[in-house]
Short mmCIF file of C-alpha atoms and ligand atoms in Angstrom, two decimals:
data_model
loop_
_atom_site.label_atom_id
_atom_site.label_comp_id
_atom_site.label_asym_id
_atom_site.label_seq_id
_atom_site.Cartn_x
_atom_site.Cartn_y
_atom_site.Cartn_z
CA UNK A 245 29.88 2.82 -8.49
CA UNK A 246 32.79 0.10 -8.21
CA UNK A 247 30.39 -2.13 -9.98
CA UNK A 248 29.64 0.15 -12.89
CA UNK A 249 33.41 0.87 -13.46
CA UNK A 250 33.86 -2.47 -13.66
CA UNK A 251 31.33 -3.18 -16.63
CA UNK A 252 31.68 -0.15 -18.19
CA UNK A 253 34.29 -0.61 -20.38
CA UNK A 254 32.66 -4.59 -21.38
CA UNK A 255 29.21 -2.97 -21.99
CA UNK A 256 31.15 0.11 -24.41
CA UNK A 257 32.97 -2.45 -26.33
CA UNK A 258 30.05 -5.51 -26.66
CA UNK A 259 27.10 -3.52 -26.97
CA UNK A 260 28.07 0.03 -27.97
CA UNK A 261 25.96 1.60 -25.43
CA UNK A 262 25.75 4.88 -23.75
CA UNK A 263 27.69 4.82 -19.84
CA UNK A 264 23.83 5.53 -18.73
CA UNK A 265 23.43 1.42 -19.49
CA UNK A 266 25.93 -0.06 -17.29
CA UNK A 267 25.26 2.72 -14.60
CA UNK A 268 21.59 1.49 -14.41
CA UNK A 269 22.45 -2.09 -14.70
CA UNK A 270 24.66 -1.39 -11.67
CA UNK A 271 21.66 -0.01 -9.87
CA UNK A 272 19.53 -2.64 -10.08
CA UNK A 273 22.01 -5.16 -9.52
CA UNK A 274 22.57 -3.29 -6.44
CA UNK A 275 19.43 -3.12 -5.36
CA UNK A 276 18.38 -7.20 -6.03
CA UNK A 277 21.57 -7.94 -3.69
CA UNK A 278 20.88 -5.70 -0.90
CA UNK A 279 17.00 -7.36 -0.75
CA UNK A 280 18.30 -10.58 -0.89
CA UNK A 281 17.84 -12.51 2.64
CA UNK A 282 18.55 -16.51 1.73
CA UNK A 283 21.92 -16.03 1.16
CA UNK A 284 22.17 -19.97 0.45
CA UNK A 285 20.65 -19.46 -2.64
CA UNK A 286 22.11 -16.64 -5.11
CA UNK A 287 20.83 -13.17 -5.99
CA UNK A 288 19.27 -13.63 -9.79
CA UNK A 289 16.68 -10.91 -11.25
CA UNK A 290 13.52 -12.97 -11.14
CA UNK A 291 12.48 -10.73 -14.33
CA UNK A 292 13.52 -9.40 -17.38
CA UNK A 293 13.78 -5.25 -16.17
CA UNK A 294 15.48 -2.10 -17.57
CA UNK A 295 15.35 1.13 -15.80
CA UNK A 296 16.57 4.35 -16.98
CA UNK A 297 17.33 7.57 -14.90
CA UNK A 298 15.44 10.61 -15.71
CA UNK A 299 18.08 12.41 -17.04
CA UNK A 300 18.58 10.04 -19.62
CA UNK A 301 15.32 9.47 -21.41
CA UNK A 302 12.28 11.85 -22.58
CA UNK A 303 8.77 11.73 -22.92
CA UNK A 304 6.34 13.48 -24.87
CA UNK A 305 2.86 12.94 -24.38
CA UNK A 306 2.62 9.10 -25.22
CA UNK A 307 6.19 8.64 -26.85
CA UNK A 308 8.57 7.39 -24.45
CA UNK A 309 12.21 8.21 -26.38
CA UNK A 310 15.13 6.12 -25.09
CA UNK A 311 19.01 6.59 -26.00
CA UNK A 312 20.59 3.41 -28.17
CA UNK A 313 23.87 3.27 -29.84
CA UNK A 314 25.83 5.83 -30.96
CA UNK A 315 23.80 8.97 -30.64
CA UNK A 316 20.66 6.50 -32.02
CA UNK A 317 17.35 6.64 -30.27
CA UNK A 318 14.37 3.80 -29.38
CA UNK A 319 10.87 5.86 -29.57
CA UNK A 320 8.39 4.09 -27.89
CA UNK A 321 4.77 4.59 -27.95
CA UNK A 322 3.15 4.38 -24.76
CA UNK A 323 -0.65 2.93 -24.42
CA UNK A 324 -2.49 4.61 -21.55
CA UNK A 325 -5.98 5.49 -19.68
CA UNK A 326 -7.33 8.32 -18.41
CA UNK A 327 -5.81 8.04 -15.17
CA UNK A 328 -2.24 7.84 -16.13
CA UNK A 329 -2.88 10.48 -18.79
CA UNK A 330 -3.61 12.94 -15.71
CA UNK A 331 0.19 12.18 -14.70
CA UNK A 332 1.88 12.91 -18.38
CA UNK A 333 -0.39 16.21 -19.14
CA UNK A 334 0.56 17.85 -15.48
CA UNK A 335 3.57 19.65 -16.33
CA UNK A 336 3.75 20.52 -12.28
CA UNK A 337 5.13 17.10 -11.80
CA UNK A 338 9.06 16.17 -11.83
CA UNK A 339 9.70 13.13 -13.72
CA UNK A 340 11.86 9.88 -11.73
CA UNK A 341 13.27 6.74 -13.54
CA UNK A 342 11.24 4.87 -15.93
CA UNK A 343 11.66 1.24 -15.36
CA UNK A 344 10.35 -1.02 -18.35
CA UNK A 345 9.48 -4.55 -17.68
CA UNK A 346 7.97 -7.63 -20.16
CA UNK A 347 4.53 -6.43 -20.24
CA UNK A 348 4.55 -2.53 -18.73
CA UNK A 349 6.66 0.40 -18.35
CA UNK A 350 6.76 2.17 -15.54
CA UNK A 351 6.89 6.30 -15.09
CA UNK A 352 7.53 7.58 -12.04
CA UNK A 353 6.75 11.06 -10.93
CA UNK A 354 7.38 13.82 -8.09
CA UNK A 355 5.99 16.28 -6.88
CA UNK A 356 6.77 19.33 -3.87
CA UNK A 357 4.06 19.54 -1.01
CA UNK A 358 3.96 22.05 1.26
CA UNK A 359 3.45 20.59 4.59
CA UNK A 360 0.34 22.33 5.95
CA UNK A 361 -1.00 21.85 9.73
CA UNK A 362 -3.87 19.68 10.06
CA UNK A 363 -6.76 21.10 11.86
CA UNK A 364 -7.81 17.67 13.13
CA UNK A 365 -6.95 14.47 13.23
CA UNK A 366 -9.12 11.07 12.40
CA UNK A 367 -7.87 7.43 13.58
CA UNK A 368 -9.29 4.30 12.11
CA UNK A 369 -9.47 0.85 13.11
CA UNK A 370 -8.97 -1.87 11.03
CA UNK A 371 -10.34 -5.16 11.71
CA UNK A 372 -11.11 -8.03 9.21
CA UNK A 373 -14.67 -6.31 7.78
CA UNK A 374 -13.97 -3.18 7.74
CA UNK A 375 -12.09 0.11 8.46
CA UNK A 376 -14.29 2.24 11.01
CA UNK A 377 -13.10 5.69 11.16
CA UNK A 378 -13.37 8.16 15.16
CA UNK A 379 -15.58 10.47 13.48
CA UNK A 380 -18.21 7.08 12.19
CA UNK A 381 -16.95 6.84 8.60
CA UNK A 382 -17.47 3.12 7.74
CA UNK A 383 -15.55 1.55 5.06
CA UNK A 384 -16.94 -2.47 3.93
CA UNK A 385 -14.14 -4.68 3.50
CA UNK A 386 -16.25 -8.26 3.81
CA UNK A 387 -15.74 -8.23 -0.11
CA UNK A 388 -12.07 -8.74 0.98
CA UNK A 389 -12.50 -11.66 3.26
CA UNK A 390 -15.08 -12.98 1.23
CA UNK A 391 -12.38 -13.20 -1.83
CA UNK A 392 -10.08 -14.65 0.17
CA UNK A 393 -12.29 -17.43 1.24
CA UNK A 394 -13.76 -18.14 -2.24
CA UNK A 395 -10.15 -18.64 -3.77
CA UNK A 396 -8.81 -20.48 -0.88
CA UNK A 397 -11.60 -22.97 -1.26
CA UNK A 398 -11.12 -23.12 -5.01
CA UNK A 399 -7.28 -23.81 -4.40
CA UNK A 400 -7.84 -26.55 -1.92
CA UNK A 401 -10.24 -28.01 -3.96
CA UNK A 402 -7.92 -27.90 -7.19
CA UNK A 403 -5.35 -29.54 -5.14
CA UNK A 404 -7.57 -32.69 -3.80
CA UNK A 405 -8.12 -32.84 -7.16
CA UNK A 406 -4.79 -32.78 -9.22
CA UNK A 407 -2.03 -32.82 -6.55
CA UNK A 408 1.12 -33.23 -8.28
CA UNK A 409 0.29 -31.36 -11.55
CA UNK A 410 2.82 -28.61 -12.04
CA UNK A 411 1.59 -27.64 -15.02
CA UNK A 412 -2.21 -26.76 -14.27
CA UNK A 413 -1.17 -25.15 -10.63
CA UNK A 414 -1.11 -21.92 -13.05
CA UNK A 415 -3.63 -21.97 -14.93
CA UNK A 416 -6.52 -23.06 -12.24
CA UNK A 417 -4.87 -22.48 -9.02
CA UNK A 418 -2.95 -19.02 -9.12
CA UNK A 419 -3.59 -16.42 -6.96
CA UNK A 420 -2.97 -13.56 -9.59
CA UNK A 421 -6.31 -12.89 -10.05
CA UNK A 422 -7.03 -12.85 -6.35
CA UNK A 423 -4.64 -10.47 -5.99
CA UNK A 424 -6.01 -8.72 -8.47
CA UNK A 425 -9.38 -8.23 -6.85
CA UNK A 426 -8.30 -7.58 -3.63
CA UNK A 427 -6.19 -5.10 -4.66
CA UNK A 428 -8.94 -3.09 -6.47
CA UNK A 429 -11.11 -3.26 -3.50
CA UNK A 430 -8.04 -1.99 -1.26
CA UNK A 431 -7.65 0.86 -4.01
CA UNK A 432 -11.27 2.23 -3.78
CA UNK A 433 -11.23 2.52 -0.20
CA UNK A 434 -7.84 3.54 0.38
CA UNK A 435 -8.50 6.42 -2.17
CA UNK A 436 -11.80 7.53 0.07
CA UNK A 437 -10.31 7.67 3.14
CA UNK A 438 -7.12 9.64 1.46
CA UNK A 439 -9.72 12.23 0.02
CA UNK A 440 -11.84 12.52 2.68
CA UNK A 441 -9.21 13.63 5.29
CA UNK A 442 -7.86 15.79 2.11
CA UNK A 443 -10.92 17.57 1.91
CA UNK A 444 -11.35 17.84 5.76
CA UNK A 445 -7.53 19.01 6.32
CA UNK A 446 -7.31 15.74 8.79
CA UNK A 447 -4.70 13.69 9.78
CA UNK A 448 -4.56 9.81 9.38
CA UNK A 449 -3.47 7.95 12.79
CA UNK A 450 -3.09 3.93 11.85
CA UNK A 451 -2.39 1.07 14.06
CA UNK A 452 1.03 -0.28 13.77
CA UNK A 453 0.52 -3.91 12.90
CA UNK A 454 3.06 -5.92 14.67
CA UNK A 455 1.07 -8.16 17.12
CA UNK A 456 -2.16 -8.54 14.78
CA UNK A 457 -2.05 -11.84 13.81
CA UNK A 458 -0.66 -13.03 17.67
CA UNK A 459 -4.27 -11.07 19.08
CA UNK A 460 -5.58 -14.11 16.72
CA UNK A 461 -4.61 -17.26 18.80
CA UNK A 462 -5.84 -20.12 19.89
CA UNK A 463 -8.44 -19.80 22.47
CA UNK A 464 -10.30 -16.69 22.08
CA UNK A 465 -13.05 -18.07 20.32
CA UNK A 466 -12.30 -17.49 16.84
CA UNK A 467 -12.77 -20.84 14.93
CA UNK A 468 -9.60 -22.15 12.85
CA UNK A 469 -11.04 -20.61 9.49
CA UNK A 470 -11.27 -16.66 11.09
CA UNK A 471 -7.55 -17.52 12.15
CA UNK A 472 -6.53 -18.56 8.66
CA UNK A 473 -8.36 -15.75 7.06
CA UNK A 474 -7.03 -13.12 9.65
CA UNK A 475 -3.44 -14.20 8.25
CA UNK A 476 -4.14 -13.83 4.83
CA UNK A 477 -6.03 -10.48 5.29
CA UNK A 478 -3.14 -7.74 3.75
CA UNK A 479 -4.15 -4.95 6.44
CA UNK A 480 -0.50 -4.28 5.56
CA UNK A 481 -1.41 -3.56 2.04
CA UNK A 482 -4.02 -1.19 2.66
CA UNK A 483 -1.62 0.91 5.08
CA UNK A 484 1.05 1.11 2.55
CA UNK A 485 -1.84 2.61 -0.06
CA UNK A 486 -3.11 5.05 2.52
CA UNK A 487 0.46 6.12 3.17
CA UNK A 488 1.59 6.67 -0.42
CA UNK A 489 -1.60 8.03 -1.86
CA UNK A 490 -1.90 10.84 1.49
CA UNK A 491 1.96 11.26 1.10
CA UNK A 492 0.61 12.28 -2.59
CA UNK A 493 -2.42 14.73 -1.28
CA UNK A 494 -0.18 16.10 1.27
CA UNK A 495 -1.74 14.31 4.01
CA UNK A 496 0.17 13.34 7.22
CA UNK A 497 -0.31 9.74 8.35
CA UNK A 498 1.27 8.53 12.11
CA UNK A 499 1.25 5.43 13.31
CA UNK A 500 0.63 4.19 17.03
CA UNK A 501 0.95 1.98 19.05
CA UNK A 502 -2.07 -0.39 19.00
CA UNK A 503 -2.09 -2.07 22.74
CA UNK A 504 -5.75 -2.23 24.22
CA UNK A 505 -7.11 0.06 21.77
CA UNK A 506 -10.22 -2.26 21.66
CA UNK A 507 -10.22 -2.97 25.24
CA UNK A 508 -10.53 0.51 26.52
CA UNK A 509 -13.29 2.50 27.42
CA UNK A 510 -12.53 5.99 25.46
CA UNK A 511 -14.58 8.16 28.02
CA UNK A 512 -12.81 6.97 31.26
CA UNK A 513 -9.94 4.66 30.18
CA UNK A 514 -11.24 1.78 32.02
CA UNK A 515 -9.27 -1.49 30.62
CA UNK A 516 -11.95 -4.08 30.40
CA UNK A 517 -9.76 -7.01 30.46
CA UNK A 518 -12.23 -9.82 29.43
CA UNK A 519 -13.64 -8.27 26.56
CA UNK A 520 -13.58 -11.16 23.74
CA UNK A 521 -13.00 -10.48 19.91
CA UNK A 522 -16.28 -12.16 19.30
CA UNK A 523 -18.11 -9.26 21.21
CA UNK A 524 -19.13 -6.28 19.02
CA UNK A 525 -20.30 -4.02 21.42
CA UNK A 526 -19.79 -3.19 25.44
CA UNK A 527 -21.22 -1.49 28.38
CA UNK A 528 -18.50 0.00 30.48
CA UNK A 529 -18.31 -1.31 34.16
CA UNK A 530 -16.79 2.20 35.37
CA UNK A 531 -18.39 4.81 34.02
CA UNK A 532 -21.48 2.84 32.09
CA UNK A 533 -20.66 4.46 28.50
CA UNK A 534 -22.37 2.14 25.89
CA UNK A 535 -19.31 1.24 23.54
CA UNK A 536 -19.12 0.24 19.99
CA UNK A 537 -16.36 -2.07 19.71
CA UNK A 538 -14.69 -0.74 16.29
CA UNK A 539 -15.50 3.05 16.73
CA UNK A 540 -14.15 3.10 20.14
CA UNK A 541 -10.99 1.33 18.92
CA UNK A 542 -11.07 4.42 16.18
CA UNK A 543 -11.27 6.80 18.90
CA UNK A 544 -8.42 5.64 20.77
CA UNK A 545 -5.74 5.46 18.01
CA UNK A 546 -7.42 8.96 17.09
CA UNK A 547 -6.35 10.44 20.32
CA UNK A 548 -2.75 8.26 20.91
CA UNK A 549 -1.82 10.48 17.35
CA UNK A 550 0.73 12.92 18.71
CA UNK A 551 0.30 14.79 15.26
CA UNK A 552 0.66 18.91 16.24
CA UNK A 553 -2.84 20.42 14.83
CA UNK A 554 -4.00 23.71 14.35
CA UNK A 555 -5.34 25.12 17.40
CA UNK A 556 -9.61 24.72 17.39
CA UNK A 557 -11.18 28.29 16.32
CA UNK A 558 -14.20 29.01 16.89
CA UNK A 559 -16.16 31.77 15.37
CA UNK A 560 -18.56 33.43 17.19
CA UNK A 561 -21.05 35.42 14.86
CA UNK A 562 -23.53 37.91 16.26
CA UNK A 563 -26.86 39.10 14.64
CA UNK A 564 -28.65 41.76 16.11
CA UNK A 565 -31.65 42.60 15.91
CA UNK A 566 -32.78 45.98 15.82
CA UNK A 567 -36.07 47.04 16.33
CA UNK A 568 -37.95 50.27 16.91
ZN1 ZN L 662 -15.76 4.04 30.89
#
């Protein structure tokens, strides 16, 4: 607020604007400074932005309609697909801030959820192929991996190649459309797994992620190329899309802790010490239970989920039979 009063009067008299400018240049400003970390460099807005409070603007249908000078408006038409035209037809949904960058603009939207009970729960483990669910569910994510390993190869490649060139670093070398692919991958399976436990009225219990990449060291038999790939993988990414897309459906996600999930034996809790990341599979020592690696892990973080669910019912039905 300090820092709006103090441009408001410059941004009346230069540009003839409404106070909603300089309050939303304030914001922003705001928020670039408090995400700054290397303070011995300055805050700067890497990109041309403009964001706009939903009080301030309208939208009907496609045509976004923005205040300008002196009671003047900017119409904008908006260019969408299918899937964003969901968002603009439901009138159920509370409109946020539209932010409007270069080459997009940006709606967002709200909606109220009533928070239901879950009458189960499902935990999933995430290692570098996949995402293996407690109840089986197995979701491929080699396409990831694989993607990471084609472009990194490209890159390296590029570089033996032209090593000081600035200039072609962009247009051979960037990772955009990497990210790009990934991404869409990550989308498609976060969106199952969201819909499944939707349809199922299930909880989501995820691993948190701290020690990952230190369970990826030296030594346990993982060549230097799994290590390098294990770093790059963005399990991180595909949490946060779980998270915001369930927050969405109304699904509740928990996260816990993720010590020895792998390493112990769901059926007795027997902690099997010397079990190697290269092994897939494992008998139990204790109790002899024939393990899968990944949907053991699952089962574990399913059952560390402190997540209060609806009590299990079970209906008993009873046919007679009547005879004479
Ligand atoms: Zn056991």
């Amino acid at each position: 607020m300090n820092l709006r009063n103090r441009i408001y009067r410059e941004f009346r008299d230069r540009y003839g604007v409404p106070s909603c400018f300089p309050y939303s240049v304030a914001e922003v400003a705001w928020s670039i400074v408090k995400k700054h970390k290397r303070w011995h460099r300055r805050p700067y807005a890497k990109r041309l932005m403009f964001k706009m409070d939903a009080a301030n603007f309208s939208l009907n249908y496609s045509v976004l309609s923005l205040p300008f000078k002196k009671g003047e408006r900017v119409l904008v038409p908006l260019r969408y697909g299918e899937y964003q035209r969901s968002f603009l037809m439901d009138k159920t949904l509370k409109r946020g801030s539209v932010t409007m960058t270069e080459s997009s603009i940006i709606v967002a939207f709200s909606k109220e959820i009533t928070a239901t009970e879950p009458s189960g729960k499902v935990g999933y483990d995430l290692n570098e192929k996949s995402m293996v669910g407690s109840d089986g569910t197995k979701h491929e994510l080699s396409e990831v991996a694989r993607l990471h390993t084609l472009y990194g190869v490209r890159r390296s490649k590029f570089y033996e190649r032209h090593p000081d060139d600035r200039r072609l670093v962009k247009k051979f070398a960037s990772s955009r459309r990497e990210k790009e692919r990934v991404s869409q991958a990550l989308h498609s399976v976060s969106t199952l797994i969201v819909e499944k436990a939707r349809a199922n009225k299930e909880a989501i219990i995820l691993e948190r992620l701290k020690g990952i990449r230190y369970a990826h060291q030296k030594g346990n038999g993982e060549g230097k190329s799994g290590r390098r790939r294990i770093a790059l993988w963005p399990f991180r990414q595909l949490q946060s899309y779980i998270e915001y897309k369930a927050r969405w459906a109304g699904v509740p996600v928990e996260y816990v802790s993720a010590a020895y999930t792998s390493k112990t034996c769901h059926v007795c809790g027997f902690i099997n010490r010397k079990l190697k990341l290269t092994e897939r599979g494992w008998l139990c020592p204790q109790c002899g239970a024939m393990l899968d690696r990944d949907i053991n892990a699952a089962i574990n973080i399913e059952r560390r989920g402190k997540i209060r669910c609806l009590p299990i019912t079970t209906v008993v039905t009873r046919a007679e039979a009547r005879g004479r």
